[in-house]
mmCIF file of C-alpha atoms in Angstrom:
data_model
loop_
_atom_site.group_PDB
_atom_site.id
_atom_site.type_symbol
_atom_site.label_atom_id
_atom_site.label_comp_id
_atom_site.label_asym_id
_atom_site.label_seq_id
_atom_site.Cartn_x
_atom_site.Cartn_y
_atom_site.Cartn_z
ATOM 1 C CA MET R 85 84.746 102.071 89.454
ATOM 2 C CA ASN R 86 82.844 98.779 89.738
ATOM 3 C CA THR R 87 85.340 96.923 91.644
ATOM 4 C CA ALA R 88 85.738 93.125 91.009
ATOM 5 C CA VAL R 89 86.039 90.866 94.107
ATOM 6 C CA SER R 90 87.929 87.638 93.645
ATOM 7 C CA ASP R 91 86.465 84.356 95.064
ATOM 8 C CA ALA R 92 89.303 84.363 97.620
ATOM 9 C CA GLU R 93 88.435 87.848 98.863
ATOM 10 C CA TYR R 94 84.738 86.918 98.909
ATOM 11 C CA LYS R 95 85.666 83.963 101.184
ATOM 12 C CA ARG R 96 87.845 86.026 103.476
ATOM 13 C CA LEU R 97 85.019 88.477 103.860
ATOM 14 C CA LEU R 98 82.459 85.767 104.670
ATOM 15 C CA GLU R 99 84.646 83.981 107.171
ATOM 16 C CA THR R 100 85.453 87.425 108.961
ATOM 17 C CA ALA R 101 81.731 88.474 109.092
ATOM 18 C CA VAL R 102 80.632 84.952 110.338
ATOM 19 C CA LYS R 103 83.428 85.160 113.142
ATOM 20 C CA GLU R 104 81.995 88.644 114.202
ATOM 21 C CA LEU R 105 78.642 87.122 114.851
ATOM 22 C CA ASP R 106 80.102 85.450 117.953
ATOM 23 C CA ARG R 107 81.531 88.795 119.179
ATOM 24 C CA ALA R 108 78.261 90.640 118.799
ATOM 25 C CA TYR R 109 76.810 92.037 122.086
ATOM 26 C CA VAL R 110 73.101 91.501 121.693
ATOM 27 C CA ASN R 111 71.641 91.145 125.123
ATOM 28 C CA TYR R 112 68.373 92.795 124.294
ATOM 29 C CA SER R 113 67.425 91.878 120.735
ATOM 30 C CA HIS R 114 69.323 88.468 120.568
ATOM 31 C CA PHE R 115 69.815 89.406 116.806
ATOM 32 C CA PRO R 116 73.617 89.165 116.052
ATOM 33 C CA VAL R 117 74.917 90.755 112.862
ATOM 34 C CA GLY R 118 78.456 90.494 111.414
ATOM 35 C CA ALA R 119 80.196 92.511 108.776
ATOM 36 C CA ALA R 120 83.528 92.623 106.946
ATOM 37 C CA LEU R 121 84.855 95.432 104.825
ATOM 38 C CA LEU R 122 87.623 95.046 102.240
ATOM 39 C CA THR R 123 89.936 98.012 101.853
ATOM 40 C CA GLU R 124 91.611 98.828 98.429
ATOM 41 C CA ASP R 125 94.871 97.433 99.908
ATOM 42 C CA GLY R 126 93.375 94.106 100.590
ATOM 43 C CA SER R 127 92.867 94.639 104.434
ATOM 44 C CA ILE R 128 89.668 93.337 105.944
ATOM 45 C CA PHE R 129 88.018 94.989 109.032
ATOM 46 C CA GLY R 130 85.345 93.103 110.895
ATOM 47 C CA GLY R 131 82.449 94.487 112.742
ATOM 48 C CA CYS R 132 79.632 93.133 114.921
ATOM 49 C CA ASN R 133 76.510 94.915 116.432
ATOM 50 C CA ILE R 134 77.007 96.234 119.968
ATOM 51 C CA GLU R 135 73.832 97.051 121.804
ATOM 52 C CA ASN R 136 73.114 99.330 124.664
ATOM 53 C CA VAL R 137 69.980 99.396 126.944
ATOM 54 C CA ALA R 138 69.311 102.748 125.403
ATOM 55 C CA PHE R 139 68.820 101.441 121.860
ATOM 56 C CA GLY R 140 69.922 104.799 120.266
ATOM 57 C CA SER R 141 73.339 104.134 121.559
ATOM 58 C CA THR R 142 73.616 100.818 119.801
ATOM 59 C CA MET R 143 76.194 100.460 117.018
ATOM 60 C CA CYS R 144 75.490 98.292 113.903
ATOM 61 C CA ALA R 145 78.001 95.684 112.671
ATOM 62 C CA GLU R 146 78.429 97.672 109.323
ATOM 63 C CA ARG R 147 79.211 101.040 110.911
ATOM 64 C CA THR R 148 81.530 99.247 113.467
ATOM 65 C CA ALA R 149 83.572 97.885 110.470
ATOM 66 C CA ILE R 150 83.546 101.221 108.590
ATOM 67 C CA PHE R 151 84.579 103.084 111.478
ATOM 68 C CA SER R 152 87.324 100.807 112.437
ATOM 69 C CA ALA R 153 88.811 100.957 108.944
ATOM 70 C CA ILE R 154 88.654 104.742 108.985
ATOM 71 C CA ALA R 155 90.146 104.882 112.422
ATOM 72 C CA ALA R 156 93.007 102.761 111.127
ATOM 73 C CA GLY R 157 93.698 105.271 108.256
ATOM 74 C CA HIS R 158 91.739 103.633 105.361
ATOM 75 C CA ARG R 159 89.704 105.844 103.037
ATOM 76 C CA ARG R 160 89.121 103.685 100.018
ATOM 77 C CA PHE R 161 87.068 100.545 100.009
ATOM 78 C CA LYS R 162 86.569 97.632 97.632
ATOM 79 C CA ALA R 163 83.610 95.551 99.050
ATOM 80 C CA LEU R 164 81.325 95.018 102.119
ATOM 81 C CA LEU R 165 79.673 91.806 103.311
ATOM 82 C CA VAL R 166 76.916 91.636 105.954
ATOM 83 C CA THR R 167 75.742 88.460 107.351
ATOM 84 C CA GLY R 168 73.275 87.258 110.012
ATOM 85 C CA LYS R 169 71.540 84.183 111.567
ATOM 86 C CA THR R 170 68.465 84.913 109.432
ATOM 87 C CA ALA R 171 66.431 82.827 106.904
ATOM 88 C CA ASP R 172 67.183 85.290 104.160
ATOM 89 C CA PRO R 173 70.152 87.474 103.414
ATOM 90 C CA ILE R 174 70.282 90.428 105.878
ATOM 91 C CA SER R 175 70.262 94.114 104.701
ATOM 92 C CA PRO R 176 71.732 97.312 106.294
ATOM 93 C CA CYS R 177 69.529 99.765 108.176
ATOM 94 C CA GLY R 178 68.962 103.293 106.987
ATOM 95 C CA ALA R 179 71.575 104.726 109.270
ATOM 96 C CA CYS R 180 74.228 102.302 107.963
ATOM 97 C CA ARG R 181 73.277 103.145 104.321
ATOM 98 C CA GLN R 182 73.667 106.853 104.831
ATOM 99 C CA VAL R 183 77.209 106.331 106.471
ATOM 100 C CA MET R 184 78.070 104.140 103.434
ATOM 101 C CA VAL R 185 77.149 107.104 101.161
ATOM 102 C CA GLU R 186 79.919 109.170 102.859
ATOM 103 C CA TRP R 187 82.583 106.503 102.228
ATOM 104 C CA PHE R 188 81.676 104.120 99.303
ATOM 105 C CA GLN R 189 81.575 104.428 95.663
ATOM 106 C CA LYS R 190 77.961 104.071 94.546
ATOM 107 C CA ASP R 191 78.778 100.897 92.459
ATOM 108 C CA MET R 192 81.077 99.210 95.136
ATOM 109 C CA PRO R 193 79.786 95.539 95.658
ATOM 110 C CA ILE R 194 77.757 94.908 98.726
ATOM 111 C CA TYR R 195 77.044 91.229 99.648
ATOM 112 C CA LEU R 196 74.034 90.606 101.660
ATOM 113 C CA THR R 197 74.379 87.120 103.093
ATOM 114 C CA ASN R 198 73.098 84.657 105.902
ATOM 115 C CA VAL R 199 74.746 81.916 107.762
ATOM 116 C CA SER R 200 73.269 79.438 105.265
ATOM 117 C CA GLU R 201 75.474 81.279 102.651
ATOM 118 C CA LYS R 202 72.457 82.577 100.672
ATOM 119 C CA SER R 203 73.970 85.471 98.971
ATOM 120 C CA PHE R 204 72.728 88.669 97.059
ATOM 121 C CA LYS R 205 75.215 91.044 95.416
ATOM 122 C CA THR R 206 73.959 94.776 95.242
ATOM 123 C CA ASP R 207 75.577 98.215 95.545
ATOM 124 C CA LEU R 208 74.790 101.540 97.284
ATOM 125 C CA ALA R 209 73.105 102.893 94.298
ATOM 126 C CA HIS R 210 70.369 100.191 94.659
ATOM 127 C CA LEU R 211 70.342 100.284 98.505
ATOM 128 C CA LEU R 212 69.909 104.021 98.735
ATOM 129 C CA PRO R 213 68.655 105.642 95.644
ATOM 130 C CA GLY R 214 68.386 109.355 95.793
ATOM 131 C CA SER R 215 70.813 109.509 98.692
ATOM 132 C CA PHE R 216 71.698 112.609 100.554
ATOM 133 C CA ASP R 217 75.170 113.121 99.381
ATOM 134 C CA ASP R 218 75.577 116.515 97.735
ATOM 135 C CA LEU R 219 75.773 119.589 99.890
ATOM 136 C CA SER R 220 76.676 121.953 96.976
#
């Protein structure tokens, strides 16, 4: 199911993720990340990274968006966009990629961007080949 994302949906995702950059709590790394997740019904959930002095307790923007959507009852997703104040498009960490395996189709569009609007479209199959997702 390679879901197409319209230009309008992409724009809404980007706007949401950029707004999330200002909501990030990054007192330690000073590295804000914003994310936006599009559900199958057209809802968008934003997420920002939220740090803690004990870095293991920190939550990434991608997981914040995913978990917010799940907590609101959504289970089917159409696209994810991640952005940062970086020179090149930003990419999810390994923990976020493993959470994505639980909830996303392997061919769902994932947009890696930055605030200069450089963008790279990928999917979960390319971000985490050989993922741990089959317990049978």
